[in-house]
mmCIF file of C-alpha atoms in Angstrom:
data_model
loop_
_atom_site.group_PDB
_atom_site.id
_atom_site.type_symbol
_atom_site.label_atom_id
_atom_site.label_comp_id
_atom_site.label_asym_id
_atom_site.label_seq_id
_atom_site.Cartn_x
_atom_site.Cartn_y
_atom_site.Cartn_z
ATOM 1 C CA UNK A 1 -11.263 -2.996 -6.651
ATOM 2 C CA UNK A 2 -8.099 -1.814 -8.254
ATOM 3 C CA UNK A 3 -4.999 -1.964 -6.081
ATOM 4 C CA UNK A 4 -3.619 1.544 -5.940
ATOM 5 C CA UNK A 5 -0.585 0.488 -3.894
ATOM 6 C CA UNK A 6 1.693 -0.306 -6.798
ATOM 7 C CA UNK A 7 5.454 0.071 -6.918
ATOM 8 C CA UNK A 8 4.898 3.246 -8.958
ATOM 9 C CA UNK A 9 2.636 4.623 -6.227
ATOM 10 C CA UNK A 10 5.351 4.294 -3.610
ATOM 11 C CA UNK A 11 8.215 5.262 -5.899
ATOM 12 C CA UNK A 12 6.452 8.591 -6.461
ATOM 13 C CA UNK A 13 6.756 9.210 -2.737
ATOM 14 C CA UNK A 14 10.468 8.392 -2.837
ATOM 15 C CA UNK A 15 10.789 10.716 -5.832
ATOM 16 C CA UNK A 16 9.111 13.471 -3.841
ATOM 17 C CA UNK A 17 11.834 13.017 -1.225
ATOM 18 C CA UNK A 18 14.484 13.178 -3.966
ATOM 19 C CA UNK A 19 13.011 16.476 -5.127
ATOM 20 C CA UNK A 20 13.391 17.824 -1.600
ATOM 21 C CA UNK A 21 17.086 16.860 -1.727
ATOM 22 C CA UNK A 22 17.406 18.585 -5.111
ATOM 23 C CA UNK A 23 15.947 21.802 -3.734
ATOM 24 C CA UNK A 24 18.588 21.756 -0.957
ATOM 25 C CA UNK A 25 21.467 21.299 -3.396
ATOM 26 C CA UNK A 26 21.947 17.652 -2.422
ATOM 27 C CA UNK A 27 22.431 14.856 -4.937
ATOM 28 C CA UNK A 28 18.732 14.095 -5.441
ATOM 29 C CA UNK A 29 18.072 10.667 -3.981
ATOM 30 C CA UNK A 30 15.004 9.856 -1.922
ATOM 31 C CA UNK A 31 13.860 6.747 -0.083
ATOM 32 C CA UNK A 32 10.904 5.450 1.866
ATOM 33 C CA UNK A 33 10.222 2.242 3.792
ATOM 34 C CA UNK A 34 6.799 0.611 3.532
ATOM 35 C CA UNK A 35 5.209 -2.132 5.594
ATOM 36 C CA UNK A 36 1.662 -3.350 4.857
ATOM 37 C CA UNK A 37 1.170 -0.474 2.419
ATOM 38 C CA UNK A 38 2.005 2.026 5.162
ATOM 39 C CA UNK A 39 4.966 4.396 4.882
ATOM 40 C CA UNK A 40 6.973 4.098 8.111
ATOM 41 C CA UNK A 41 10.082 6.060 7.094
ATOM 42 C CA UNK A 42 10.945 8.702 4.529
ATOM 43 C CA UNK A 43 14.227 10.489 3.921
ATOM 44 C CA UNK A 44 16.448 12.124 1.372
ATOM 45 C CA UNK A 45 20.156 12.470 0.900
ATOM 46 C CA UNK A 46 21.721 14.935 3.353
ATOM 47 C CA UNK A 47 25.452 14.320 2.897
ATOM 48 C CA UNK A 48 26.239 17.980 2.174
ATOM 49 C CA UNK A 49 24.047 19.532 4.834
ATOM 50 C CA UNK A 50 25.293 17.130 7.514
ATOM 51 C CA UNK A 51 28.866 16.927 6.222
ATOM 52 C CA UNK A 52 28.529 13.186 6.512
ATOM 53 C CA UNK A 53 29.124 10.574 3.820
ATOM 54 C CA UNK A 54 26.896 8.144 5.729
ATOM 55 C CA UNK A 55 23.788 10.360 5.409
ATOM 56 C CA UNK A 56 22.452 8.676 2.278
ATOM 57 C CA UNK A 57 18.671 8.488 1.973
ATOM 58 C CA UNK A 58 18.636 4.708 2.445
ATOM 59 C CA UNK A 59 20.728 4.809 5.632
ATOM 60 C CA UNK A 60 18.409 7.312 7.254
ATOM 61 C CA UNK A 61 15.319 5.347 6.245
ATOM 62 C CA UNK A 62 16.769 2.084 7.575
ATOM 63 C CA UNK A 63 17.469 3.720 10.950
ATOM 64 C CA UNK A 64 14.067 5.448 11.042
ATOM 65 C CA UNK A 65 12.181 2.267 10.120
ATOM 66 C CA UNK A 66 14.006 0.285 12.815
ATOM 67 C CA UNK A 67 13.140 2.991 15.338
ATOM 68 C CA UNK A 68 9.502 2.835 14.294
ATOM 69 C CA UNK A 69 9.373 -0.957 14.485
ATOM 70 C CA UNK A 70 11.395 -1.201 17.700
ATOM 71 C CA UNK A 71 13.688 -3.793 16.174
ATOM 72 C CA UNK A 72 16.641 -3.724 13.879
ATOM 73 C CA UNK A 73 15.396 -6.260 11.309
ATOM 74 C CA UNK A 74 13.200 -5.048 8.461
ATOM 75 C CA UNK A 75 11.991 -8.486 7.451
ATOM 76 C CA UNK A 76 8.487 -7.484 6.287
ATOM 77 C CA UNK A 77 9.492 -4.157 4.812
ATOM 78 C CA UNK A 78 10.081 -2.765 1.338
ATOM 79 C CA UNK A 79 12.535 0.037 0.661
ATOM 80 C CA UNK A 80 11.823 2.265 -2.330
ATOM 81 C CA UNK A 81 14.760 4.358 -3.458
ATOM 82 C CA UNK A 82 15.110 6.519 -6.553
ATOM 83 C CA UNK A 83 18.683 5.414 -7.308
ATOM 84 C CA UNK A 84 20.377 2.040 -7.169
ATOM 85 C CA UNK A 85 21.980 1.730 -3.697
ATOM 86 C CA UNK A 86 25.750 2.087 -3.300
ATOM 87 C CA UNK A 87 27.801 -0.602 -1.554
ATOM 88 C CA UNK A 88 27.403 1.112 1.834
ATOM 89 C CA UNK A 89 23.619 1.146 1.575
ATOM 90 C CA UNK A 90 23.516 -2.363 0.107
ATOM 91 C CA UNK A 91 25.585 -3.477 3.101
ATOM 92 C CA UNK A 92 23.163 -1.849 5.547
ATOM 93 C CA UNK A 93 20.209 -3.402 3.695
ATOM 94 C CA UNK A 94 22.001 -6.747 3.871
ATOM 95 C CA UNK A 95 22.259 -6.537 7.666
ATOM 96 C CA UNK A 96 18.606 -5.472 7.961
ATOM 97 C CA UNK A 97 17.449 -8.589 6.065
ATOM 98 C CA UNK A 98 14.834 -6.412 4.376
ATOM 99 C CA UNK A 99 12.202 -8.291 2.352
ATOM 100 C CA UNK A 100 12.230 -6.202 -0.784
ATOM 101 C CA UNK A 101 14.221 -3.395 -2.382
ATOM 102 C CA UNK A 102 12.768 -1.411 -5.283
ATOM 103 C CA UNK A 103 14.959 1.109 -7.049
ATOM 104 C CA UNK A 104 14.448 3.550 -9.892
ATOM 105 C CA UNK A 105 17.472 4.685 -11.848
ATOM 106 C CA UNK A 106 20.581 2.549 -12.312
ATOM 107 C CA UNK A 107 23.975 3.730 -11.066
ATOM 108 C CA UNK A 108 26.430 2.209 -13.496
ATOM 109 C CA UNK A 109 29.466 3.737 -11.769
ATOM 110 C CA UNK A 110 28.934 3.508 -8.020
ATOM 111 C CA UNK A 111 25.955 1.190 -7.749
ATOM 112 C CA UNK A 112 26.389 -1.868 -5.548
ATOM 113 C CA UNK A 113 26.294 -4.245 -8.504
ATOM 114 C CA UNK A 114 29.166 -2.533 -10.297
ATOM 115 C CA UNK A 115 31.151 -2.269 -7.042
ATOM 116 C CA UNK A 116 30.658 -5.955 -6.300
ATOM 117 C CA UNK A 117 28.650 -5.634 -3.071
ATOM 118 C CA UNK A 118 25.690 -7.831 -2.207
ATOM 119 C CA UNK A 119 22.154 -7.590 -0.907
ATOM 120 C CA UNK A 120 20.860 -10.355 1.363
ATOM 121 C CA UNK A 121 19.956 -13.562 -0.495
ATOM 122 C CA UNK A 122 16.438 -13.354 1.034
ATOM 123 C CA UNK A 123 15.835 -9.867 -0.398
ATOM 124 C CA UNK A 124 13.664 -9.542 -3.515
ATOM 125 C CA UNK A 125 14.944 -6.828 -5.847
ATOM 126 C CA UNK A 126 12.856 -4.879 -8.365
ATOM 127 C CA UNK A 127 14.687 -2.445 -10.627
ATOM 128 C CA UNK A 128 13.902 0.315 -13.078
ATOM 129 C CA UNK A 129 10.630 1.483 -11.467
ATOM 130 C CA UNK A 130 10.027 5.029 -12.762
ATOM 131 C CA UNK A 131 13.586 4.869 -14.014
ATOM 132 C CA UNK A 132 13.139 7.764 -16.409
ATOM 133 C CA UNK A 133 11.752 10.219 -13.848
ATOM 134 C CA UNK A 134 14.318 9.228 -11.205
ATOM 135 C CA UNK A 135 17.178 9.461 -13.693
ATOM 136 C CA UNK A 136 15.969 12.770 -15.152
ATOM 137 C CA UNK A 137 16.190 14.419 -11.737
ATOM 138 C CA UNK A 138 19.777 13.193 -11.335
ATOM 139 C CA UNK A 139 20.699 14.474 -14.798
ATOM 140 C CA UNK A 140 19.126 17.860 -14.084
ATOM 141 C CA UNK A 141 21.146 18.111 -10.870
ATOM 142 C CA UNK A 142 24.503 17.402 -12.479
ATOM 143 C CA UNK A 143 23.766 19.669 -15.457
ATOM 144 C CA UNK A 144 22.952 22.507 -13.052
ATOM 145 C CA UNK A 145 26.164 21.938 -11.122
ATOM 146 C CA UNK A 146 28.454 22.111 -14.147
ATOM 147 C CA UNK B 1 63.616 9.313 20.233
ATOM 148 C CA UNK B 2 61.488 6.251 19.769
ATOM 149 C CA UNK B 3 58.152 6.822 18.043
ATOM 150 C CA UNK B 4 55.512 5.611 20.453
ATOM 151 C CA UNK B 5 52.694 6.268 17.974
ATOM 152 C CA UNK B 6 52.761 2.893 16.276
ATOM 153 C CA UNK B 7 49.817 1.042 14.774
ATOM 154 C CA UNK B 8 49.828 -1.150 17.892
ATOM 155 C CA UNK B 9 49.587 1.938 20.078
ATOM 156 C CA UNK B 10 46.411 3.090 18.370
ATOM 157 C CA UNK B 11 44.938 -0.375 17.909
ATOM 158 C CA UNK B 12 45.060 -0.779 21.696
ATOM 159 C CA UNK B 13 42.734 2.203 21.934
ATOM 160 C CA UNK B 14 40.356 0.645 19.414
ATOM 161 C CA UNK B 15 40.545 -2.590 21.406
ATOM 162 C CA UNK B 16 39.614 -0.685 24.546
ATOM 163 C CA UNK B 17 36.496 0.481 22.710
ATOM 164 C CA UNK B 18 35.771 -3.105 21.657
ATOM 165 C CA UNK B 19 35.975 -4.161 25.307
ATOM 166 C CA UNK B 20 33.374 -1.535 26.154
ATOM 167 C CA UNK B 21 31.083 -3.078 23.516
ATOM 168 C CA UNK B 22 31.729 -6.533 24.993
ATOM 169 C CA UNK B 23 30.718 -5.339 28.440
ATOM 170 C CA UNK B 24 27.404 -4.089 27.016
ATOM 171 C CA UNK B 25 26.642 -7.402 25.316
ATOM 172 C CA UNK B 26 27.421 -6.020 21.864
ATOM 173 C CA UNK B 27 29.527 -7.832 19.278
ATOM 174 C CA UNK B 28 32.891 -6.473 20.453
ATOM 175 C CA UNK B 29 34.187 -4.197 17.730
ATOM 176 C CA UNK B 30 35.853 -0.873 18.444
ATOM 177 C CA UNK B 31 37.192 1.887 16.224
ATOM 178 C CA UNK B 32 39.042 5.167 16.438
ATOM 179 C CA UNK B 33 40.049 7.812 13.914
ATOM 180 C CA UNK B 34 43.466 9.428 14.161
ATOM 181 C CA UNK B 35 44.874 12.519 12.477
ATOM 182 C CA UNK B 36 48.443 13.697 13.166
ATOM 183 C CA UNK B 37 48.709 11.183 16.014
ATOM 184 C CA UNK B 38 45.660 12.674 17.674
ATOM 185 C CA UNK B 39 42.508 10.644 18.302
ATOM 186 C CA UNK B 40 39.559 12.630 16.927
ATOM 187 C CA UNK B 41 36.841 9.961 17.158
ATOM 188 C CA UNK B 42 36.263 6.794 19.158
ATOM 189 C CA UNK B 43 33.307 4.431 19.131
ATOM 190 C CA UNK B 44 32.151 0.887 19.570
ATOM 191 C CA UNK B 45 29.449 -1.240 18.085
ATOM 192 C CA UNK B 46 25.980 -0.311 19.366
ATOM 193 C CA UNK B 47 23.678 -2.237 17.032
ATOM 194 C CA UNK B 48 21.806 -3.979 19.868
ATOM 195 C CA UNK B 49 21.466 -0.998 22.177
ATOM 196 C CA UNK B 50 20.289 1.281 19.372
ATOM 197 C CA UNK B 51 18.315 -1.402 17.488
ATOM 198 C CA UNK B 52 20.095 -0.214 14.384
ATOM 199 C CA UNK B 53 22.122 -2.278 11.933
ATOM 200 C CA UNK B 54 23.942 0.868 10.833
ATOM 201 C CA UNK B 55 25.456 1.512 14.295
ATOM 202 C CA UNK B 56 28.741 -0.267 13.602
ATOM 203 C CA UNK B 57 31.820 1.180 15.289
ATOM 204 C CA UNK B 58 33.281 2.397 11.992
ATOM 205 C CA UNK B 59 30.111 4.227 10.923
ATOM 206 C CA UNK B 60 29.950 6.138 14.185
ATOM 207 C CA UNK B 61 33.634 7.045 14.015
ATOM 208 C CA UNK B 62 33.338 8.251 10.409
ATOM 209 C CA UNK B 63 30.440 10.534 11.354
ATOM 210 C CA UNK B 64 32.184 11.763 14.516
ATOM 211 C CA UNK B 65 35.471 12.460 12.716
ATOM 212 C CA UNK B 66 33.664 14.419 9.979
ATOM 213 C CA UNK B 67 31.872 16.436 12.658
ATOM 214 C CA UNK B 68 35.185 17.156 14.350
ATOM 215 C CA UNK B 69 36.874 18.177 11.099
ATOM 216 C CA UNK B 70 33.902 20.142 9.770
ATOM 217 C CA UNK B 71 34.078 18.336 6.440
ATOM 218 C CA UNK B 72 32.938 14.982 5.149
ATOM 219 C CA UNK B 73 36.246 13.831 3.663
ATOM 220 C CA UNK B 74 38.747 12.078 5.921
ATOM 221 C CA UNK B 75 41.679 12.448 3.546
ATOM 222 C CA UNK B 76 44.424 12.773 6.167
ATOM 223 C CA UNK B 77 42.930 10.353 8.646
ATOM 224 C CA UNK B 78 43.566 6.778 9.708
ATOM 225 C CA UNK B 79 40.799 4.518 10.984
ATOM 226 C CA UNK B 80 41.821 1.762 13.379
ATOM 227 C CA UNK B 81 39.224 -0.971 13.821
ATOM 228 C CA UNK B 82 39.519 -4.270 15.662
ATOM 229 C CA UNK B 83 37.698 -6.286 12.979
ATOM 230 C CA UNK B 84 37.845 -6.194 9.204
ATOM 231 C CA UNK B 85 35.083 -3.826 8.021
ATOM 232 C CA UNK B 86 31.894 -5.219 6.469
ATOM 233 C CA UNK B 87 30.705 -4.043 3.055
ATOM 234 C CA UNK B 88 28.575 -1.280 4.601
ATOM 235 C CA UNK B 89 31.537 0.155 6.495
ATOM 236 C CA UNK B 90 33.892 -0.327 3.553
ATOM 237 C CA UNK B 91 31.367 1.584 1.450
ATOM 238 C CA UNK B 92 31.267 4.449 3.947
ATOM 239 C CA UNK B 93 35.077 4.476 4.112
ATOM 240 C CA UNK B 94 35.128 4.533 0.319
ATOM 241 C CA UNK B 95 32.988 7.682 0.225
ATOM 242 C CA UNK B 96 35.128 9.328 2.925
ATOM 243 C CA UNK B 97 38.298 8.842 0.844
ATOM 244 C CA UNK B 98 40.118 8.077 4.095
ATOM 245 C CA UNK B 99 43.925 7.865 3.825
ATOM 246 C CA UNK B 100 44.508 4.672 5.754
ATOM 247 C CA UNK B 101 42.549 1.822 7.290
ATOM 248 C CA UNK B 102 44.174 -0.477 9.842
ATOM 249 C CA UNK B 103 42.277 -3.508 11.032
ATOM 250 C CA UNK B 104 42.974 -6.265 13.530
ATOM 251 C CA UNK B 105 41.143 -9.565 13.132
ATOM 252 C CA UNK B 106 39.972 -10.885 9.754
ATOM 253 C CA UNK B 107 36.298 -11.567 9.074
ATOM 254 C CA UNK B 108 36.316 -14.450 6.659
ATOM 255 C CA UNK B 109 32.514 -14.610 6.435
ATOM 256 C CA UNK B 110 31.168 -11.060 6.335
ATOM 257 C CA UNK B 111 34.319 -9.009 5.763
ATOM 258 C CA UNK B 112 34.269 -6.649 2.808
ATOM 259 C CA UNK B 113 36.843 -8.680 0.895
ATOM 260 C CA UNK B 114 34.793 -11.879 1.049
ATOM 261 C CA UNK B 115 31.595 -9.983 0.189
ATOM 262 C CA UNK B 116 33.246 -8.343 -2.803
ATOM 263 C CA UNK B 117 33.025 -4.709 -1.679
ATOM 264 C CA UNK B 118 35.815 -2.186 -2.181
ATOM 265 C CA UNK B 119 37.723 0.464 -0.298
ATOM 266 C CA UNK B 120 38.823 3.599 -2.164
ATOM 267 C CA UNK B 121 41.826 3.050 -4.454
ATOM 268 C CA UNK B 122 43.635 5.883 -2.620
ATOM 269 C CA UNK B 123 43.237 4.184 0.775
ATOM 270 C CA UNK B 124 46.237 2.368 2.238
ATOM 271 C CA UNK B 125 45.218 -0.801 4.079
ATOM 272 C CA UNK B 126 47.147 -2.470 6.895
ATOM 273 C CA UNK B 127 45.797 -5.764 8.224
ATOM 274 C CA UNK B 128 46.379 -8.131 11.110
ATOM 275 C CA UNK B 129 47.522 -5.518 13.655
ATOM 276 C CA UNK B 130 47.034 -7.116 17.101
ATOM 277 C CA UNK B 131 45.027 -9.744 15.265
ATOM 278 C CA UNK B 132 45.254 -12.244 18.106
ATOM 279 C CA UNK B 133 43.949 -9.913 20.812
ATOM 280 C CA UNK B 134 41.181 -8.533 18.593
ATOM 281 C CA UNK B 135 40.133 -12.009 17.500
ATOM 282 C CA UNK B 136 40.297 -13.454 21.031
ATOM 283 C CA UNK B 137 37.725 -10.906 22.219
ATOM 284 C CA UNK B 138 35.374 -11.893 19.382
ATOM 285 C CA UNK B 139 35.806 -15.587 20.183
ATOM 286 C CA UNK B 140 35.136 -14.972 23.884
ATOM 287 C CA UNK B 141 31.945 -13.119 22.981
ATOM 288 C CA UNK B 142 30.523 -15.858 20.785
ATOM 289 C CA UNK B 143 31.503 -18.601 23.246
ATOM 290 C CA UNK B 144 29.710 -16.722 26.017
ATOM 291 C CA UNK B 145 26.598 -16.343 23.870
ATOM 292 C CA UNK B 146 26.277 -20.038 23.031
#
């Protein structure tokens, strides 16, 4: 039987979250956390609505997943996020010791790699999953705003 | 008239917060945010109590200060924190464009400088304020835990 639970399958769910952010006038980034092919957290960027720079999609999903699991470590979890995490989110992911991070579009300006921040050495990283779709939503947002 | 509102004056308040964390069995880090010599946010590390790696003192104070100000940028604010921020907190401070960060003890292992993360270029940084007192509380905590 074909495995439907691919990285694309889950990234589409993160992208759906990003679209919800877009519709609210937020920079369109979405994230979900998955454990054993089950989505245990989903969120999208809410920095404008909440007036809070810490309200990135990843931060909310990390907190929600920890609440769901009843523990602060996300050792058997995968985070899917439509945009490369910033240094804040990479730092939170570092502390969570998450198993795997999958991101879509690259952030060449404020992404954690460019800024010099680090994920946990135990974390597997997969990049560029549905990069075009994730990036297109970002481009559409910034074109609209100009 | 002597200015009582020195960095030591405010760091003592952050240290008081760190002592509250210590008493709860949390890694003893405290933070406050000050604007025009007025404390607008105070917090201490709650990662154990909340089961949440994002519940660092700085993160809570950034959110609380933004709530107080009604805007997400902390451009005229100073954050006092007893320990050098980690890369997550440095990343949040970066996004907040905070004016000034004052920290007490250095974190040579997980501090943002060692990890490679960055504060905002507009942020003034003052280090080592009440370093001994801030560091002594950390040492006492880890000795107790062993």
